[in-house]
Amino acid sequence: MPSNTLTLVQFQTTEHIPNYSPFCVKAEVLLKMSGLAYDIEVLDDPRKSKKGKLPMVRDGERVIADSEFIKRYLIEEKGADFDSHLSDREQAQAHAFSKMVEERLYWTLVYDRWIEDDNWPTIRDFWFGKMPFPIGALISRVARKAVRKNLNGHGIGLHSGEEIYALAKSDLNALAAQLGDQDFLFGDKPCSADASAFGVLVNADRGILPSNMMQTIKSYPTLVAYVERGMQRWFAN
Ligand SMILES: N[C@@H](CCC(=O)N[C@@H](CS)C(=O)NCC(=O)O)C(=O)O
């Protein structure tokens, strides 16, 4: 029986990384930033969630699906304040940065993990390896096909790997330039855009799932330090 009214429903956590889903990390960071108490429930099949994806938050009878609506819910219904220390212009820039990270950089990571042939066997074994043969092999093939379709629907999957990594680099360049010598994207205090950026960057920097981005991000010492700062601040225990 959960002891807190708020429950974050997300994929299995691991010792290597807060969550292999950047959006689940984002939601958990927002919860931590809000100071509200919450429980965690693991759901490994996102099809069972309200919108077919994770994360999701449960508050008593209410179910809020999607990290952006979770953010809104925390602000509007729970009094959380993530961005009021930013000027209107900074809030607009923070919004643009979080959308760049979620709507573009995230998809380069998805490509990297699921489509890049060198990485796929590790990813396949990690997600589907525990399923009995031939079910795991079959489901992994169907899942990869669905991811490929999603990437093509987004448009990014129509590019070559080289082009996709170039797009990723331009997003990483923008993040590194915005960060400069600050602790967080807009100064010494984190805002909601940091929850989005940290979610993707910690996935690019850490964990046992290989990705091309993992190599790339090492050439951005400020981003690596940013990930470490976020880990210390939000996931030290
Ligand atoms: N817009 C959603 C995106 C969530 C999302 O894409 N979640 C992925 C994991 S990172 C998921 O659940 N994928 C499962 C699927 O598509 O089957 C949010 O902000 O929460």
Tab-separated table of C-alpha atoms and ligand atoms in Angstrom:
chain	number	residue	atom	x	y	z
A	1	MET	CA	0.000	0.000	0.000
A	2	PRO	CA	1.636	3.312	-1.028
A	3	SER	CA	2.295	5.660	1.883
A	4	ASN	CA	2.266	8.852	-0.205
A	5	THR	CA	-0.669	10.000	-2.296
A	6	LEU	CA	1.531	10.669	-5.338
A	7	THR	CA	2.862	7.650	-7.158
A	8	LEU	CA	5.269	7.893	-10.063
A	9	VAL	CA	4.689	4.992	-12.427
A	10	GLN	CA	7.800	4.349	-14.459
A	11	PHE	CA	10.031	1.688	-15.991
A	12	GLN	CA	12.308	-0.389	-13.783
A	13	THR	CA	15.116	1.650	-12.268
A	14	THR	CA	18.657	0.312	-12.277
A	15	GLU	CA	21.778	0.950	-10.240
A	16	HIS	CA	23.501	2.546	-13.249
A	17	ILE	CA	21.115	5.341	-14.022
A	18	PRO	CA	17.926	6.795	-12.494
A	19	ASN	CA	15.897	5.472	-15.420
A	20	TYR	CA	16.535	4.420	-18.993
A	21	SER	CA	13.592	6.580	-20.035
A	22	PRO	CA	14.571	10.281	-20.180
A	23	PHE	CA	10.936	11.249	-19.584
A	24	CYS	CA	10.716	9.115	-16.434
A	25	VAL	CA	13.901	10.824	-15.187
A	26	LYS	CA	12.371	14.209	-16.017
A	27	ALA	CA	9.201	13.400	-14.060
A	28	GLU	CA	11.153	12.171	-11.057
A	29	VAL	CA	13.405	15.260	-11.051
A	30	LEU	CA	10.297	17.476	-11.175
A	31	LEU	CA	8.850	15.579	-8.219
A	32	LYS	CA	12.105	16.012	-6.333
A	33	MET	CA	12.232	19.720	-7.214
A	34	SER	CA	8.645	20.122	-5.983
A	35	GLY	CA	9.566	18.731	-2.575
A	36	LEU	CA	6.406	16.586	-2.579
A	37	ALA	CA	6.582	13.064	-1.228
A	38	TYR	CA	5.975	10.271	-3.726
A	39	ASP	CA	6.162	6.534	-4.145
A	40	ILE	CA	7.441	4.688	-7.179
A	41	GLU	CA	5.616	1.914	-8.955
A	42	VAL	CA	7.314	-0.065	-11.673
A	43	LEU	CA	5.412	-0.895	-14.827
A	44	ASP	CA	7.399	-2.646	-17.504
A	45	ASP	CA	4.678	-2.754	-20.115
A	46	PRO	CA	3.855	0.819	-21.191
A	47	ARG	CA	0.811	-0.433	-23.099
A	48	LYS	CA	-0.855	-0.758	-19.700
A	49	SER	CA	-0.406	2.946	-18.963
A	50	LYS	CA	-3.112	5.506	-19.668
A	51	LYS	CA	-1.564	6.829	-22.888
A	52	GLY	CA	0.561	3.833	-23.812
A	53	LYS	CA	3.782	5.502	-22.672
A	54	LEU	CA	5.542	6.202	-19.402
A	55	PRO	CA	5.854	8.079	-17.080
A	56	MET	CA	2.497	8.471	-15.414
A	57	VAL	CA	1.583	9.865	-12.000
A	58	ARG	CA	-1.252	8.661	-9.822
A	59	ASP	CA	-2.752	10.963	-7.224
A	60	GLY	CA	-5.480	9.038	-5.442
A	61	GLU	CA	-8.041	8.341	-8.141
A	62	ARG	CA	-6.493	10.752	-10.636
A	63	VAL	CA	-4.080	9.561	-13.282
A	64	ILE	CA	-1.816	12.011	-15.096
A	65	ALA	CA	0.029	10.641	-18.107
A	66	ASP	CA	2.941	12.373	-19.900
A	67	SER	CA	5.788	14.236	-18.204
A	68	GLU	CA	4.572	17.604	-19.490
A	69	PHE	CA	1.094	17.139	-18.030
A	70	ILE	CA	2.700	15.857	-14.837
A	71	LYS	CA	4.663	19.114	-14.723
A	72	ARG	CA	1.482	21.151	-15.217
A	73	TYR	CA	-0.352	19.113	-12.604
A	74	LEU	CA	2.375	19.655	-10.036
A	75	ILE	CA	2.262	23.406	-10.702
A	76	GLU	CA	-1.483	23.883	-10.972
A	77	GLU	CA	-2.779	21.387	-8.440
A	78	LYS	CA	0.103	20.952	-6.035
A	79	GLY	CA	1.608	24.424	-5.913
A	80	ALA	CA	4.996	23.421	-7.310
A	81	ASP	CA	7.118	26.270	-8.608
A	82	PHE	CA	9.851	25.395	-11.068
A	83	ASP	CA	10.419	28.506	-13.132
A	84	SER	CA	9.255	31.650	-11.341
A	85	HIS	CA	12.866	32.703	-10.675
A	86	LEU	CA	13.281	33.133	-14.450
A	87	SER	CA	12.314	36.280	-16.357
A	88	ASP	CA	9.598	35.964	-19.020
A	89	ARG	CA	12.264	35.860	-21.709
A	90	GLU	CA	14.246	33.181	-19.857
A	91	GLN	CA	11.067	31.154	-19.405
A	92	ALA	CA	10.517	31.312	-23.161
A	93	GLN	CA	14.115	30.221	-23.782
A	94	ALA	CA	13.804	27.440	-21.196
A	95	HIS	CA	10.668	26.242	-22.953
A	96	ALA	CA	12.501	26.195	-26.294
A	97	PHE	CA	15.457	24.305	-24.801
A	98	SER	CA	13.290	21.668	-23.187
A	99	LYS	CA	11.419	21.105	-26.449
A	100	MET	CA	14.693	20.859	-28.386
A	101	VAL	CA	15.858	18.191	-25.973
A	102	GLU	CA	12.589	16.263	-25.866
A	103	GLU	CA	11.482	16.565	-29.455
A	104	ARG	CA	14.842	16.203	-31.219
A	105	LEU	CA	17.807	15.181	-29.074
A	106	TYR	CA	15.729	12.434	-27.451
A	107	TRP	CA	14.964	10.923	-30.855
A	108	THR	CA	18.645	10.799	-31.778
A	109	LEU	CA	19.155	8.714	-28.647
A	110	VAL	CA	16.284	6.437	-29.653
A	111	TYR	CA	17.857	5.994	-33.087
A	112	ASP	CA	21.202	5.342	-31.482
A	113	ARG	CA	19.852	2.675	-29.169
A	114	TRP	CA	17.341	0.897	-31.360
A	115	ILE	CA	18.422	1.267	-34.956
A	116	GLU	CA	22.211	1.530	-34.931
A	117	ASP	CA	23.237	-2.030	-35.805
A	118	ASP	CA	26.309	-2.022	-33.549
A	119	ASN	CA	24.207	-1.184	-30.490
A	120	TRP	CA	21.069	-3.157	-31.185
A	121	PRO	CA	22.218	-6.625	-29.953
A	122	THR	CA	23.046	-5.201	-26.497
A	123	ILE	CA	19.796	-3.284	-26.342
A	124	ARG	CA	17.819	-6.326	-27.513
A	125	ASP	CA	19.373	-8.594	-24.912
A	126	PHE	CA	18.886	-5.991	-22.189
A	127	TRP	CA	15.176	-5.419	-22.842
A	128	PHE	CA	14.083	-8.777	-24.191
A	129	GLY	CA	16.830	-11.222	-23.209
A	130	LYS	CA	14.975	-12.584	-20.191
A	131	MET	CA	11.964	-13.613	-22.235
A	132	PRO	CA	11.817	-17.270	-23.266
A	133	PHE	CA	12.954	-18.203	-26.776
A	134	PRO	CA	11.493	-17.580	-29.353
A	135	ILE	CA	9.074	-15.076	-27.744
A	136	GLY	CA	11.816	-12.590	-26.824
A	137	ALA	CA	13.313	-12.682	-30.318
A	138	LEU	CA	9.912	-12.208	-31.902
A	139	ILE	CA	8.798	-9.362	-29.647
A	140	SER	CA	12.139	-7.586	-30.001
A	141	ARG	CA	11.793	-7.648	-33.784
A	142	VAL	CA	8.243	-6.279	-33.624
A	143	ALA	CA	9.322	-3.591	-31.135
A	144	ARG	CA	12.276	-2.517	-33.264
A	145	LYS	CA	10.016	-2.286	-36.303
A	146	ALA	CA	7.594	-0.097	-34.338
A	147	VAL	CA	10.445	2.170	-33.211
A	148	ARG	CA	11.667	2.470	-36.787
A	149	LYS	CA	8.148	3.439	-37.861
A	150	ASN	CA	7.960	6.064	-35.101
A	151	LEU	CA	11.330	7.502	-36.120
A	152	ASN	CA	10.209	7.720	-39.733
A	153	GLY	CA	6.909	9.290	-38.689
A	154	HIS	CA	8.835	11.886	-36.721
A	155	GLY	CA	11.010	12.411	-39.767
A	156	ILE	CA	14.386	11.918	-38.128
A	157	GLY	CA	14.492	8.265	-39.152
A	158	LEU	CA	14.635	9.325	-42.801
A	159	HIS	CA	18.180	10.658	-42.329
A	160	SER	CA	21.414	8.671	-42.409
A	161	GLY	CA	23.096	7.811	-39.111
A	162	GLU	CA	25.791	10.346	-39.871
A	163	GLU	CA	23.195	13.073	-40.385
A	164	ILE	CA	21.357	12.136	-37.197
A	165	TYR	CA	24.567	12.318	-35.140
A	166	ALA	CA	25.301	15.724	-36.684
A	167	LEU	CA	21.866	16.895	-35.525
A	168	ALA	CA	22.571	15.512	-32.053
A	169	LYS	CA	25.857	17.397	-31.952
A	170	SER	CA	24.191	20.673	-32.826
A	171	ASP	CA	21.783	20.189	-29.884
A	172	LEU	CA	24.656	19.272	-27.552
A	173	ASN	CA	26.557	22.370	-28.756
A	174	ALA	CA	23.556	24.551	-27.937
A	175	LEU	CA	23.174	22.998	-24.485
A	176	ALA	CA	26.887	23.393	-23.716
A	177	ALA	CA	26.862	27.022	-24.890
A	178	GLN	CA	23.762	27.838	-22.834
A	179	LEU	CA	25.247	26.174	-19.763
A	180	GLY	CA	28.617	27.929	-20.069
A	181	ASP	CA	30.097	28.068	-16.576
A	182	GLN	CA	26.716	28.009	-14.808
A	183	ASP	CA	25.608	25.121	-12.638
A	184	PHE	CA	22.268	24.824	-14.394
A	185	LEU	CA	20.860	26.011	-17.714
A	186	PHE	CA	19.640	29.352	-16.375
A	187	GLY	CA	21.939	30.005	-13.453
A	188	ASP	CA	22.726	28.479	-10.106
A	189	LYS	CA	19.178	27.238	-9.510
A	190	PRO	CA	17.638	24.485	-11.632
A	191	CYS	CA	14.384	25.025	-13.523
A	192	SER	CA	12.007	22.674	-15.320
A	193	ALA	CA	14.156	22.735	-18.484
A	194	ASP	CA	16.947	21.173	-16.408
A	195	ALA	CA	14.656	18.249	-15.610
A	196	SER	CA	14.200	17.691	-19.361
A	197	ALA	CA	17.860	18.208	-20.247
A	198	PHE	CA	19.165	16.098	-17.374
A	199	GLY	CA	16.810	13.248	-18.342
A	200	VAL	CA	18.282	12.950	-21.812
A	201	LEU	CA	21.878	13.821	-20.936
A	202	VAL	CA	22.139	11.332	-18.079
A	203	ASN	CA	20.927	8.707	-20.536
A	204	ALA	CA	23.498	9.807	-23.082
A	205	ASP	CA	26.288	9.824	-20.503
A	206	ARG	CA	25.599	6.845	-18.246
A	207	GLY	CA	24.228	3.375	-18.057
A	208	ILE	CA	25.170	0.122	-19.620
A	209	LEU	CA	23.317	0.608	-22.893
A	210	PRO	CA	25.830	1.525	-25.589
A	211	SER	CA	25.245	4.542	-27.757
A	212	ASN	CA	27.218	6.666	-30.128
A	213	MET	CA	26.120	9.651	-28.104
A	214	MET	CA	27.893	8.196	-25.090
A	215	GLN	CA	31.194	8.676	-26.913
A	216	THR	CA	30.193	12.093	-28.216
A	217	ILE	CA	29.149	13.554	-24.884
A	218	LYS	CA	32.581	12.802	-23.410
A	219	SER	CA	33.931	15.609	-25.581
A	220	TYR	CA	31.686	18.068	-23.677
A	221	PRO	CA	33.225	18.330	-20.188
A	222	THR	CA	30.612	20.902	-19.125
A	223	LEU	CA	27.769	18.509	-19.991
A	224	VAL	CA	29.478	15.590	-18.246
A	225	ALA	CA	29.922	17.789	-15.138
A	226	TYR	CA	26.278	18.877	-15.431
A	227	VAL	CA	25.149	15.245	-15.376
A	228	GLU	CA	27.323	14.571	-12.329
A	229	ARG	CA	25.890	17.682	-10.617
A	230	GLY	CA	22.355	16.471	-11.284
A	231	MET	CA	23.180	12.993	-9.984
A	232	GLN	CA	24.575	14.478	-6.781
A	233	ARG	CA	21.657	16.825	-6.317
A	234	TRP	CA	18.765	14.507	-7.107
A	235	PHE	CA	19.979	10.917	-6.984
A	236	ALA	CA	22.828	10.839	-4.479
A	237	ASN	CA	21.115	8.095	-2.479
B	1	LIG	N1	5.643	12.889	-24.315
B	1	LIG	C1	5.834	11.800	-23.392
B	1	LIG	C2	6.881	10.865	-23.935
B	1	LIG	C3	7.046	9.614	-23.084
B	1	LIG	C4	7.796	8.538	-23.830
B	1	LIG	O1	8.133	8.662	-25.013
B	1	LIG	N2	8.047	7.441	-23.134
B	1	LIG	C5	8.693	6.322	-23.758
B	1	LIG	C6	9.938	5.918	-22.984
B	1	LIG	S1	11.175	7.138	-23.063
B	1	LIG	C7	7.740	5.136	-23.757
B	1	LIG	O2	7.007	4.920	-22.816
B	1	LIG	N3	7.780	4.359	-24.831
B	1	LIG	C8	7.029	3.159	-24.909
B	1	LIG	C9	6.415	2.956	-26.233
B	1	LIG	O3	6.422	3.887	-27.058
B	1	LIG	O4	5.920	1.853	-26.434
B	1	LIG	C10	6.248	12.359	-22.022
B	1	LIG	O5	6.710	13.508	-21.968
B	1	LIG	O6	6.035	11.678	-21.018
